[in-house]
Short mmCIF file of C-alpha atoms in Angstrom, two decimals:
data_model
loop_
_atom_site.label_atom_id
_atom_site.label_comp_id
_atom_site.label_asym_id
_atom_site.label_seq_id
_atom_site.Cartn_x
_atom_site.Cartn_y
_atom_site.Cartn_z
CA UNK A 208 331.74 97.44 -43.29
CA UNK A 209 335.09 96.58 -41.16
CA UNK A 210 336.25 100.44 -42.12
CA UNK A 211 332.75 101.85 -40.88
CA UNK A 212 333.27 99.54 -37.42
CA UNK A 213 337.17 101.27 -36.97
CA UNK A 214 335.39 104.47 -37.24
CA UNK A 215 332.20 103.79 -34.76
CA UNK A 216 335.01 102.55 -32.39
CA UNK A 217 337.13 105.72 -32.80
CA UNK A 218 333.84 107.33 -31.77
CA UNK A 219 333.61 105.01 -28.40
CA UNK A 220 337.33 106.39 -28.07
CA UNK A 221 336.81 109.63 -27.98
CA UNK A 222 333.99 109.78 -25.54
CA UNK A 223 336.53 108.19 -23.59
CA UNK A 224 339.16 110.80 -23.71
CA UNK A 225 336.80 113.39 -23.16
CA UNK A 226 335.81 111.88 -19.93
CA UNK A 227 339.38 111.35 -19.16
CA UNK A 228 339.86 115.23 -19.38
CA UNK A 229 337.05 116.12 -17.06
CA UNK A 230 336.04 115.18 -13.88
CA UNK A 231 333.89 113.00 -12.82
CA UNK A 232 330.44 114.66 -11.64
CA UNK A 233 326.78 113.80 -12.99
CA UNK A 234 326.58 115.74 -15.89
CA UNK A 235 329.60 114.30 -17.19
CA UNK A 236 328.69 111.01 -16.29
CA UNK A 237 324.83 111.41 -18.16
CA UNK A 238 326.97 112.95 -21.52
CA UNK A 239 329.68 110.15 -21.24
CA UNK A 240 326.30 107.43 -21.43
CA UNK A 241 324.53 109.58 -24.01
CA UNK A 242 327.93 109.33 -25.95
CA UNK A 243 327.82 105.63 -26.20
CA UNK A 244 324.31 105.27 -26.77
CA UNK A 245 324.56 107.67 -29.64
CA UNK A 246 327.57 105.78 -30.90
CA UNK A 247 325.83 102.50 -30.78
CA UNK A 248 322.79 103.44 -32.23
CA UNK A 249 324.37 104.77 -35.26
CA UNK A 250 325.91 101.49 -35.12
CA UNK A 251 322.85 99.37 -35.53
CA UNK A 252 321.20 101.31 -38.24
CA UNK A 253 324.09 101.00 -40.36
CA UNK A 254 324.41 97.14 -39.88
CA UNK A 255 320.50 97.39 -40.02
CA UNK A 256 320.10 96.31 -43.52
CA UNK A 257 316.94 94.57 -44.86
CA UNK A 258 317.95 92.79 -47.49
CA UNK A 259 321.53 91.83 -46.00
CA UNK A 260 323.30 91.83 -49.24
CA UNK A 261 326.23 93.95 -50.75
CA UNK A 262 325.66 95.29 -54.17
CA UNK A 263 327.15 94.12 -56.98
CA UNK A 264 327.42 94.68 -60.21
CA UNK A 265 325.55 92.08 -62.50
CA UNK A 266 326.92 91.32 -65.75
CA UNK A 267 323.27 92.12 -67.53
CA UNK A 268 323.01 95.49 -65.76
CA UNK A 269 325.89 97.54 -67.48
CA UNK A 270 324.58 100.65 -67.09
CA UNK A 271 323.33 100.88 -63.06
CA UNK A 272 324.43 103.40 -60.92
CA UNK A 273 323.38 101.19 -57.61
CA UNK A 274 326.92 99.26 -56.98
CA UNK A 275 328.82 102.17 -57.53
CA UNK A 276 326.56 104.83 -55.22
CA UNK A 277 327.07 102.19 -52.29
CA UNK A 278 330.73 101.79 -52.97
CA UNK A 279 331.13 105.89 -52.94
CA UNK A 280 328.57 106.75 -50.70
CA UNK A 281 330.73 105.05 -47.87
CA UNK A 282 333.26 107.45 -47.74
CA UNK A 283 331.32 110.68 -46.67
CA UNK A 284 329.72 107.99 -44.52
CA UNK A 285 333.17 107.95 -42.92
CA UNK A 286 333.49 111.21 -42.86
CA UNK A 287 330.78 111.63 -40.72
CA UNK A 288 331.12 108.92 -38.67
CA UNK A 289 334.68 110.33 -37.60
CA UNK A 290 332.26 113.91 -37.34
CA UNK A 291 330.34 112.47 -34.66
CA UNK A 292 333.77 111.07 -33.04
CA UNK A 293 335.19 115.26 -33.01
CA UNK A 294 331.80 116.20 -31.82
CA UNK A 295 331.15 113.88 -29.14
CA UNK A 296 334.47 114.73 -27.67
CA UNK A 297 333.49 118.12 -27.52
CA UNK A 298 330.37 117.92 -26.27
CA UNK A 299 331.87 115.88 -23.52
CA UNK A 300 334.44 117.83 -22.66
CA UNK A 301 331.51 121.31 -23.06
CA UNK A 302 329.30 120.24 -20.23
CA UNK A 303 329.05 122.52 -17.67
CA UNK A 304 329.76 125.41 -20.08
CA UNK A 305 326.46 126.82 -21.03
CA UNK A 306 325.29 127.29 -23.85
CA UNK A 307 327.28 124.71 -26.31
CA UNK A 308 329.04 126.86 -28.77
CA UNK A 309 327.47 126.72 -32.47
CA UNK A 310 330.15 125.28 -34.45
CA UNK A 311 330.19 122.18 -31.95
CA UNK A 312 326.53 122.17 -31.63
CA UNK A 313 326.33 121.62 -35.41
CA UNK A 314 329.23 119.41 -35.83
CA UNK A 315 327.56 117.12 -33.35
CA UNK A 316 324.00 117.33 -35.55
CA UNK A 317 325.76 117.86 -38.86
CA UNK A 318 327.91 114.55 -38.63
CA UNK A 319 324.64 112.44 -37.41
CA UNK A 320 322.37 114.05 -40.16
CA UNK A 321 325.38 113.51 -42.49
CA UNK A 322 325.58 109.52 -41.31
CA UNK A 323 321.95 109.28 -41.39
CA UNK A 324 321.86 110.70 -45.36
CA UNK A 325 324.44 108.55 -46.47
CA UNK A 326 323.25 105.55 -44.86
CA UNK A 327 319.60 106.16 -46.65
CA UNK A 328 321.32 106.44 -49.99
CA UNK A 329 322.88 102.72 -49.24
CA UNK A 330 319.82 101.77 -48.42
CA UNK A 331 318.46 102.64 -51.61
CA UNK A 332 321.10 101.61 -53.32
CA UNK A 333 321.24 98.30 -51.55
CA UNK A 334 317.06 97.83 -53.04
CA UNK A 335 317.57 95.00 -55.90
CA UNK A 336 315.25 94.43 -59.13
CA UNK A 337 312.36 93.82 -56.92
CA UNK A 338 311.79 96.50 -54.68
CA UNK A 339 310.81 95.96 -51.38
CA UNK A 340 308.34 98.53 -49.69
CA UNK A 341 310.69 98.11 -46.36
CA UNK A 342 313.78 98.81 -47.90
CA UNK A 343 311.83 101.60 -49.03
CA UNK A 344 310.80 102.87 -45.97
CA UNK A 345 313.78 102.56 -44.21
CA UNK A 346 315.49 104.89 -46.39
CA UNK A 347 312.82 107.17 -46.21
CA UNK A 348 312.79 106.68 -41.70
CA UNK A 349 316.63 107.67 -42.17
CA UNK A 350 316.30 110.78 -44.04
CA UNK A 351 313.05 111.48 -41.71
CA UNK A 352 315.66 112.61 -39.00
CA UNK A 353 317.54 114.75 -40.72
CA UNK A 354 315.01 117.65 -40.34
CA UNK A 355 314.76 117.38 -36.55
CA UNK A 356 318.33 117.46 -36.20
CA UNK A 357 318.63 120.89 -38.02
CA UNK A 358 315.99 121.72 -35.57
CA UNK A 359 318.34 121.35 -33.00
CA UNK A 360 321.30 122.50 -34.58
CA UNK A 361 318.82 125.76 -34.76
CA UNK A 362 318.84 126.07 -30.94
CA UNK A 363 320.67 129.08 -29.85
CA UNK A 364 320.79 128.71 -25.88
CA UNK A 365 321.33 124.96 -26.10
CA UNK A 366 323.16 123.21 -22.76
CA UNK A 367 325.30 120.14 -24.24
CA UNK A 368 323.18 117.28 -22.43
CA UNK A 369 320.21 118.95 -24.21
CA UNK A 370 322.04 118.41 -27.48
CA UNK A 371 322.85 114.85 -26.68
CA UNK A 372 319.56 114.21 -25.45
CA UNK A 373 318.34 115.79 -28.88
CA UNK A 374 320.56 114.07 -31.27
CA UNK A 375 320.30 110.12 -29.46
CA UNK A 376 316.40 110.64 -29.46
CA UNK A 377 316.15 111.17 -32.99
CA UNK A 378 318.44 107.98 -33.84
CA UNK A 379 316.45 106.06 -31.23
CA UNK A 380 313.40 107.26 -32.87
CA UNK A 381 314.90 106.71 -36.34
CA UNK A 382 315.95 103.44 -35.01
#
């Protein structure tokens, strides 16, 4: 968890130095916001957890995948946390350039679906001998999202705020 909070704030960071290499004018100002509301969302739904608990290994349960899929599954979780980080600096630093190219149109929507897979299969991991339906279902809400963000990684003419826009509705909806 302390790993996943260096890389959300490496995120923050970088929508700072893409500001810092722009100038100030609305649009930048509306992608800087969208930047830090995207950050922070992914934020919450990772420290959203239902049950609260990290998963360990029991002593009677030899032969459970669980504790080690939540150990593992943190890394590409990482890896698309510090995704989002590259991509939001982009984007940032892309506004008023129309459209967004495509490889940082779907690094931007790649890392987030990405996050929001991995964070599903914690979830699931994270469900203990008793399964509760909203454990369930918030693993199932995560991986919900992933679709729509293809759908607007599939967006040829796309303007960067659009992308933004795209990508922090489907966390806030997710959310």
């Amino acid at each position: 968890g302390l790993f996943v909070i260096l890389v959300l704030g490496e995120s923050l960071a970088a929508v700072v130095s893409g500001l810092s290499h722009i100038g100030w004018s609305t649009s930048s100002l509306i992608a800087t916001i969208l930047g830090v509301l995207l950050a922070t969302l992914l934020w919450w739904l990772y420290f959203d957890n239902a049950e609260g608990s990290v998963v360990r290994r029991r002593s009677v349960e030899r032969r459970t995948w669980r504790p080690t899929g939540w150990i593992y599954t943190h890394l590409p979780l990482a890896a698309a946390l510090a995704i989002v980080g590259v991509a939001l600096d982009q984007a940032i630093l892309s506004v008023g350039e129309e459209p967004m190219l495509t490889a940082q149109r779907w690094l931007l929507v790649g890392g987030v679906a990405l996050a929001l897979v991995c964070m599903a299969v914690i979830q699931i991991a994270s469900i203990g001998q008793s399964p509760q339906p909203v454990n369930r279902a918030i693993a199932i809400n995560r991986l919900a999202g992933v679709p729509f963000l293809v759908l607007i990684g599939l967006l040829v003419q796309a303007d960067p705020l659009w992308v933004l826009v795209g990508a922090t509705g489907v966390l806030a909806a997710v959310l």
